[in-house]
PDB file of C-alpha atoms in Angstrom:
ATOM      1  CA  MET A 249      20.003  -6.918  39.017  1.00  0.00           C
ATOM      2  CA  LYS A 250      19.901  -6.342  35.243  1.00  0.00           C
ATOM      3  CA  LYS A 251      19.898 -10.052  34.338  1.00  0.00           C
ATOM      4  CA  PRO A 252      16.708 -10.948  36.271  1.00  0.00           C
ATOM      5  CA  ILE A 253      14.861  -7.950  34.816  1.00  0.00           C
ATOM      6  CA  THR A 254      15.972  -8.815  31.281  1.00  0.00           C
ATOM      7  CA  ILE A 255      15.004 -12.460  31.715  1.00  0.00           C
ATOM      8  CA  LEU A 256      11.646 -11.469  33.201  1.00  0.00           C
ATOM      9  CA  PHE A 257      11.004  -9.061  30.328  1.00  0.00           C
ATOM     10  CA  LEU A 258      11.836 -11.704  27.708  1.00  0.00           C
ATOM     11  CA  LEU A 259       9.663 -14.260  29.486  1.00  0.00           C
ATOM     12  CA  LEU A 260       6.714 -11.857  29.562  1.00  0.00           C
ATOM     13  CA  MET A 261       7.151 -11.162  25.855  1.00  0.00           C
ATOM     14  CA  LEU A 262       7.095 -14.868  25.059  1.00  0.00           C
ATOM     15  CA  LEU A 263       4.048 -15.513  27.262  1.00  0.00           C
ATOM     16  CA  SER A 264       2.100 -12.606  25.826  1.00  0.00           C
ATOM     17  CA  GLY A 265       1.652 -14.535  22.577  1.00  0.00           C
ATOM     18  CA  HIS A 266       1.943 -11.397  20.460  1.00  0.00           C
ATOM     19  CA  SER A 267       1.594 -12.295  16.804  1.00  0.00           C
ATOM     20  CA  GLN A 268       2.883 -10.171  13.968  1.00  0.00           C
ATOM     21  CA  GLY A 269       0.034  -9.096  11.728  1.00  0.00           C
ATOM     22  CA  GLY A 270      -0.442  -6.444   9.138  1.00  0.00           C
ATOM     23  CA  ALA A 271      -2.046  -5.190   5.961  1.00  0.00           C
ATOM     24  CA  ILE A 272      -0.716  -4.323   2.519  1.00  0.00           C
ATOM     25  CA  CYS A 273      -1.701  -3.089  -0.937  1.00  0.00           C
ATOM     26  CA  VAL A 274       0.103  -4.684  -3.868  1.00  0.00           C
ATOM     27  CA  VAL A 275      -0.203  -3.144  -7.329  1.00  0.00           C
ATOM     28  CA  ALA A 276       0.477  -4.262 -10.883  1.00  0.00           C
ATOM     29  CA  LEU A 277       2.154  -1.412 -12.734  1.00  0.00           C
ATOM     30  CA  TRP A 278       2.813  -0.877 -16.418  1.00  0.00           C
ATOM     31  CA  LYS A 279       4.679   2.205 -17.610  1.00  0.00           C
ATOM     32  CA  GLY A 280       3.961   3.986 -14.341  1.00  0.00           C
ATOM     33  CA  SER A 281       0.216   3.386 -14.374  1.00  0.00           C
ATOM     34  CA  VAL A 282      -1.617   1.049 -12.000  1.00  0.00           C
ATOM     35  CA  LEU A 283      -3.422  -1.738 -13.830  1.00  0.00           C
ATOM     36  CA  ASP A 284      -4.883  -3.479 -10.784  1.00  0.00           C
ATOM     37  CA  TYR A 285      -4.380  -3.753  -7.040  1.00  0.00           C
ATOM     38  CA  VAL A 286      -4.978  -6.187  -4.189  1.00  0.00           C
ATOM     39  CA  PHE A 287      -5.590  -5.318  -0.527  1.00  0.00           C
ATOM     40  CA  LEU A 288      -4.715  -8.016   2.002  1.00  0.00           C
ATOM     41  CA  ASN A 289      -4.662  -8.155   5.766  1.00  0.00           C
ATOM     42  CA  GLY A 290      -4.117 -10.914   8.269  1.00  0.00           C
ATOM     43  CA  LEU A 291      -1.946 -12.305  10.989  1.00  0.00           C
ATOM     44  CA  GLU A 292       0.947 -12.878   8.606  1.00  0.00           C
ATOM     45  CA  HIS A 293       3.885 -10.529   8.244  1.00  0.00           C
ATOM     46  CA  PRO A 294       3.342  -7.916   5.475  1.00  0.00           C
ATOM     47  CA  PHE A 295       6.143  -9.546   3.470  1.00  0.00           C
ATOM     48  CA  GLN A 296       4.155 -12.798   3.385  1.00  0.00           C
ATOM     49  CA  LEU A 297       1.014 -10.861   2.501  1.00  0.00           C
ATOM     50  CA  GLN A 298       2.938  -9.219  -0.349  1.00  0.00           C
ATOM     51  CA  GLU A 299       3.828 -12.647  -1.747  1.00  0.00           C
ATOM     52  CA  GLN A 300       0.153 -13.655  -1.568  1.00  0.00           C
ATOM     53  CA  GLY A 301      -0.838 -10.440  -3.353  1.00  0.00           C
ATOM     54  CA  GLU A 302       1.721 -11.061  -6.091  1.00  0.00           C
ATOM     55  CA  ALA A 303       0.308 -14.562  -6.581  1.00  0.00           C
ATOM     56  CA  MET A 304      -3.248 -13.188  -6.770  1.00  0.00           C
ATOM     57  CA  LEU A 305      -2.200 -10.647  -9.408  1.00  0.00           C
ATOM     58  CA  ALA A 306      -0.383 -13.378 -11.343  1.00  0.00           C
ATOM     59  CA  GLU A 307      -3.585 -15.476 -11.327  1.00  0.00           C
ATOM     60  CA  LYS A 308      -5.402 -12.499 -12.855  1.00  0.00           C
ATOM     61  CA  GLY A 309      -2.897 -12.530 -15.722  1.00  0.00           C
ATOM     62  CA  TYR A 310      -0.526  -9.756 -14.659  1.00  0.00           C
ATOM     63  CA  ASP A 311       2.546 -11.967 -14.383  1.00  0.00           C
ATOM     64  CA  ASP A 312       3.468 -11.636 -18.064  1.00  0.00           C
ATOM     65  CA  TYR A 313       1.622  -8.551 -19.283  1.00  0.00           C
ATOM     66  CA  ASP A 314       4.427  -6.880 -21.202  1.00  0.00           C
ATOM     67  CA  ARG A 315       7.949  -5.582 -20.700  1.00  0.00           C
ATOM     68  CA  GLY A 316       8.118  -3.132 -17.843  1.00  0.00           C
ATOM     69  CA  LEU A 317       5.496  -4.807 -15.625  1.00  0.00           C
ATOM     70  CA  ASP A 318       6.364  -4.690 -11.941  1.00  0.00           C
ATOM     71  CA  ILE A 319       3.946  -6.661  -9.797  1.00  0.00           C
ATOM     72  CA  ARG A 320       6.347  -6.764  -6.869  1.00  0.00           C
ATOM     73  CA  HIS A 321       5.392  -3.316  -5.750  1.00  0.00           C
ATOM     74  CA  PRO A 322       3.748  -2.703  -2.378  1.00  0.00           C
ATOM     75  CA  ARG A 323       1.830   0.594  -2.387  1.00  0.00           C
ATOM     76  CA  GLY A 324       1.316   0.823   1.325  1.00  0.00           C
ATOM     77  CA  GLN A 325       1.814  -1.455   4.276  1.00  0.00           C
ATOM     78  CA  THR A 326       1.368  -1.530   8.011  1.00  0.00           C
ATOM     79  CA  PHE A 327       2.156  -3.784  10.925  1.00  0.00           C
ATOM     80  CA  LEU A 328      -1.169  -3.005  12.603  1.00  0.00           C
ATOM     81  CA  GLU A 329      -3.303  -6.084  13.285  1.00  0.00           C
ATOM     82  CA  HIS A 330      -6.452  -3.957  13.484  1.00  0.00           C
ATOM     83  CA  GLY A 331      -7.169  -0.489  12.197  1.00  0.00           C
ATOM     84  CA  TYR A 332      -8.560   1.586   9.369  1.00  0.00           C
ATOM     85  CA  ALA A 333      -7.536   1.495   5.719  1.00  0.00           C
ATOM     86  CA  VAL A 334      -8.429   3.907   2.935  1.00  0.00           C
ATOM     87  CA  ILE A 335      -7.612   3.315  -0.733  1.00  0.00           C
ATOM     88  CA  ILE A 336      -7.741   6.282  -3.092  1.00  0.00           C
ATOM     89  CA  GLU A 337      -7.492   6.514  -6.864  1.00  0.00           C
ATOM     90  CA  SER A 338      -6.584   9.298  -9.235  1.00  0.00           C
ATOM     91  CA  ARG A 339      -6.617   9.429 -13.023  1.00  0.00           C
ATOM     92  CA  TYR A 340      -4.565  12.308 -14.348  1.00  0.00           C
ATOM     93  CA  ILE A 341      -2.188  13.375 -17.090  1.00  0.00           C
ATOM     94  CA  PRO A 342       1.283  14.120 -15.721  1.00  0.00           C
ATOM     95  CA  ARG A 343       2.572  17.550 -16.687  1.00  0.00           C
ATOM     96  CA  TYR A 344       5.968  18.213 -18.230  1.00  0.00           C
ATOM     97  CA  ARG A 345       6.275  14.801 -19.888  1.00  0.00           C
ATOM     98  CA  LYS A 346       6.869  13.966 -23.537  1.00  0.00           C
ATOM     99  CA  VAL A 347       4.016  11.459 -23.670  1.00  0.00           C
ATOM    100  CA  GLN A 348       0.784  12.953 -22.391  1.00  0.00           C
ATOM    101  CA  ASN A 349      -1.067   9.717 -21.553  1.00  0.00           C
ATOM    102  CA  GLU A 350      -3.522   9.395 -18.702  1.00  0.00           C
ATOM    103  CA  ARG A 351      -2.095   7.699 -15.658  1.00  0.00           C
ATOM    104  CA  ARG A 352      -3.974   5.804 -12.948  1.00  0.00           C
ATOM    105  CA  SER A 353      -2.517   5.919  -9.446  1.00  0.00           C
ATOM    106  CA  ILE A 354      -3.516   4.181  -6.234  1.00  0.00           C
ATOM    107  CA  GLY A 355      -2.695   5.297  -2.702  1.00  0.00           C
ATOM    108  CA  CYS A 356      -3.189   3.101   0.374  1.00  0.00           C
ATOM    109  CA  GLY A 357      -3.270   4.552   3.852  1.00  0.00           C
ATOM    110  CA  PHE A 358      -3.528   2.980   7.278  1.00  0.00           C
ATOM    111  CA  SER A 359      -4.274   4.226  10.763  1.00  0.00           C
ATOM    112  CA  ALA A 360      -4.986   2.798  14.169  1.00  0.00           C
ATOM    113  CA  SER A 361      -7.273   5.712  15.059  1.00  0.00           C
ATOM    114  CA  SER A 362      -9.613   6.770  12.215  1.00  0.00           C
ATOM    115  CA  TYR A 363     -10.541   6.803   8.543  1.00  0.00           C
ATOM    116  CA  ASP A 364      -9.488  10.469   8.330  1.00  0.00           C
ATOM    117  CA  ALA A 365      -5.971   9.667   9.506  1.00  0.00           C
ATOM    118  CA  ALA A 366      -5.847   6.752   7.045  1.00  0.00           C
ATOM    119  CA  LEU A 367      -6.941   9.113   4.244  1.00  0.00           C
ATOM    120  CA  TRP A 368      -4.042  11.482   4.980  1.00  0.00           C
ATOM    121  CA  ASP A 369      -1.705   8.494   4.950  1.00  0.00           C
ATOM    122  CA  ALA A 370      -3.140   7.399   1.566  1.00  0.00           C
ATOM    123  CA  ILE A 371      -2.555  10.884   0.123  1.00  0.00           C
ATOM    124  CA  HIS A 372       1.012  10.835   1.411  1.00  0.00           C
ATOM    125  CA  ASP A 373       1.478   7.314  -0.008  1.00  0.00           C
ATOM    126  CA  MET A 374       0.340   8.404  -3.469  1.00  0.00           C
ATOM    127  CA  GLN A 375       2.625  11.455  -3.390  1.00  0.00           C
ATOM    128  CA  THR A 376       5.520   9.208  -2.395  1.00  0.00           C
ATOM    129  CA  HIS A 377       5.051   6.846  -5.324  1.00  0.00           C
ATOM    130  CA  ASP A 378       3.846   9.291  -7.994  1.00  0.00           C
ATOM    131  CA  TRP A 379       5.886  12.466  -7.850  1.00  0.00           C
ATOM    132  CA  SER A 380       3.969  14.133 -10.660  1.00  0.00           C
ATOM    133  CA  TRP A 381       0.648  13.809  -8.790  1.00  0.00           C
ATOM    134  CA  VAL A 382      -0.509  16.907  -6.890  1.00  0.00           C
ATOM    135  CA  PRO A 383      -3.652  16.414  -4.749  1.00  0.00           C
ATOM    136  CA  ASP A 384      -4.978  19.960  -5.179  1.00  0.00           C
ATOM    137  CA  ARG A 385      -4.590  19.878  -8.951  1.00  0.00           C
ATOM    138  CA  ASP A 386      -5.208  16.243  -9.914  1.00  0.00           C
ATOM    139  CA  GLU A 387      -7.962  15.291  -7.462  1.00  0.00           C
ATOM    140  CA  TYR A 388      -8.678  11.813  -6.139  1.00  0.00           C
ATOM    141  CA  LYS A 389     -11.601   9.671  -5.096  1.00  0.00           C
ATOM    142  CA  VAL A 390     -11.931   7.190  -2.265  1.00  0.00           C
ATOM    143  CA  ILE A 391     -12.553   3.746  -3.715  1.00  0.00           C
ATOM    144  CA  GLU A 392     -12.463   1.683  -0.519  1.00  0.00           C
ATOM    145  CA  LYS A 393     -12.716   2.202   3.219  1.00  0.00           C
ATOM    146  CA  ILE A 394     -11.875  -0.902   5.207  1.00  0.00           C
ATOM    147  CA  ARG A 395     -11.963  -1.664   8.908  1.00  0.00           C
ATOM    148  CA  PHE A 396      -9.578  -4.549   9.530  1.00  0.00           C
TER     149      PHE A 396
END
């Protein structure tokens, strides 16, 4: 009895024509600060979108900026084909560091339900990547809201 159910399930999955889509933010970093970012979405896998984002950043001149550049850095990604995306930015000076230079950080959040849920995801994304950033202290601004 298990074989026919398994075969039927696999057949239905193949016939459904489900494609793997997604969205991603790719950033160009230098010494911990974001120089530029690219938001991409489509029917491709987020890994393929990341490669496209890296190529776009390289075309802008970020492929050989200086030692320490890391353009292969996704800031946020999702496997949702359609949803809400919010991109936030913060410019702040990290505390308890020898060099007190201003840092620019980007957070990308995604949600299937709303912009508010995507905003919370963007805040969490920025906290994940920039440990010295505190939302209550360092503030942020929404720079893009995207329905994809």
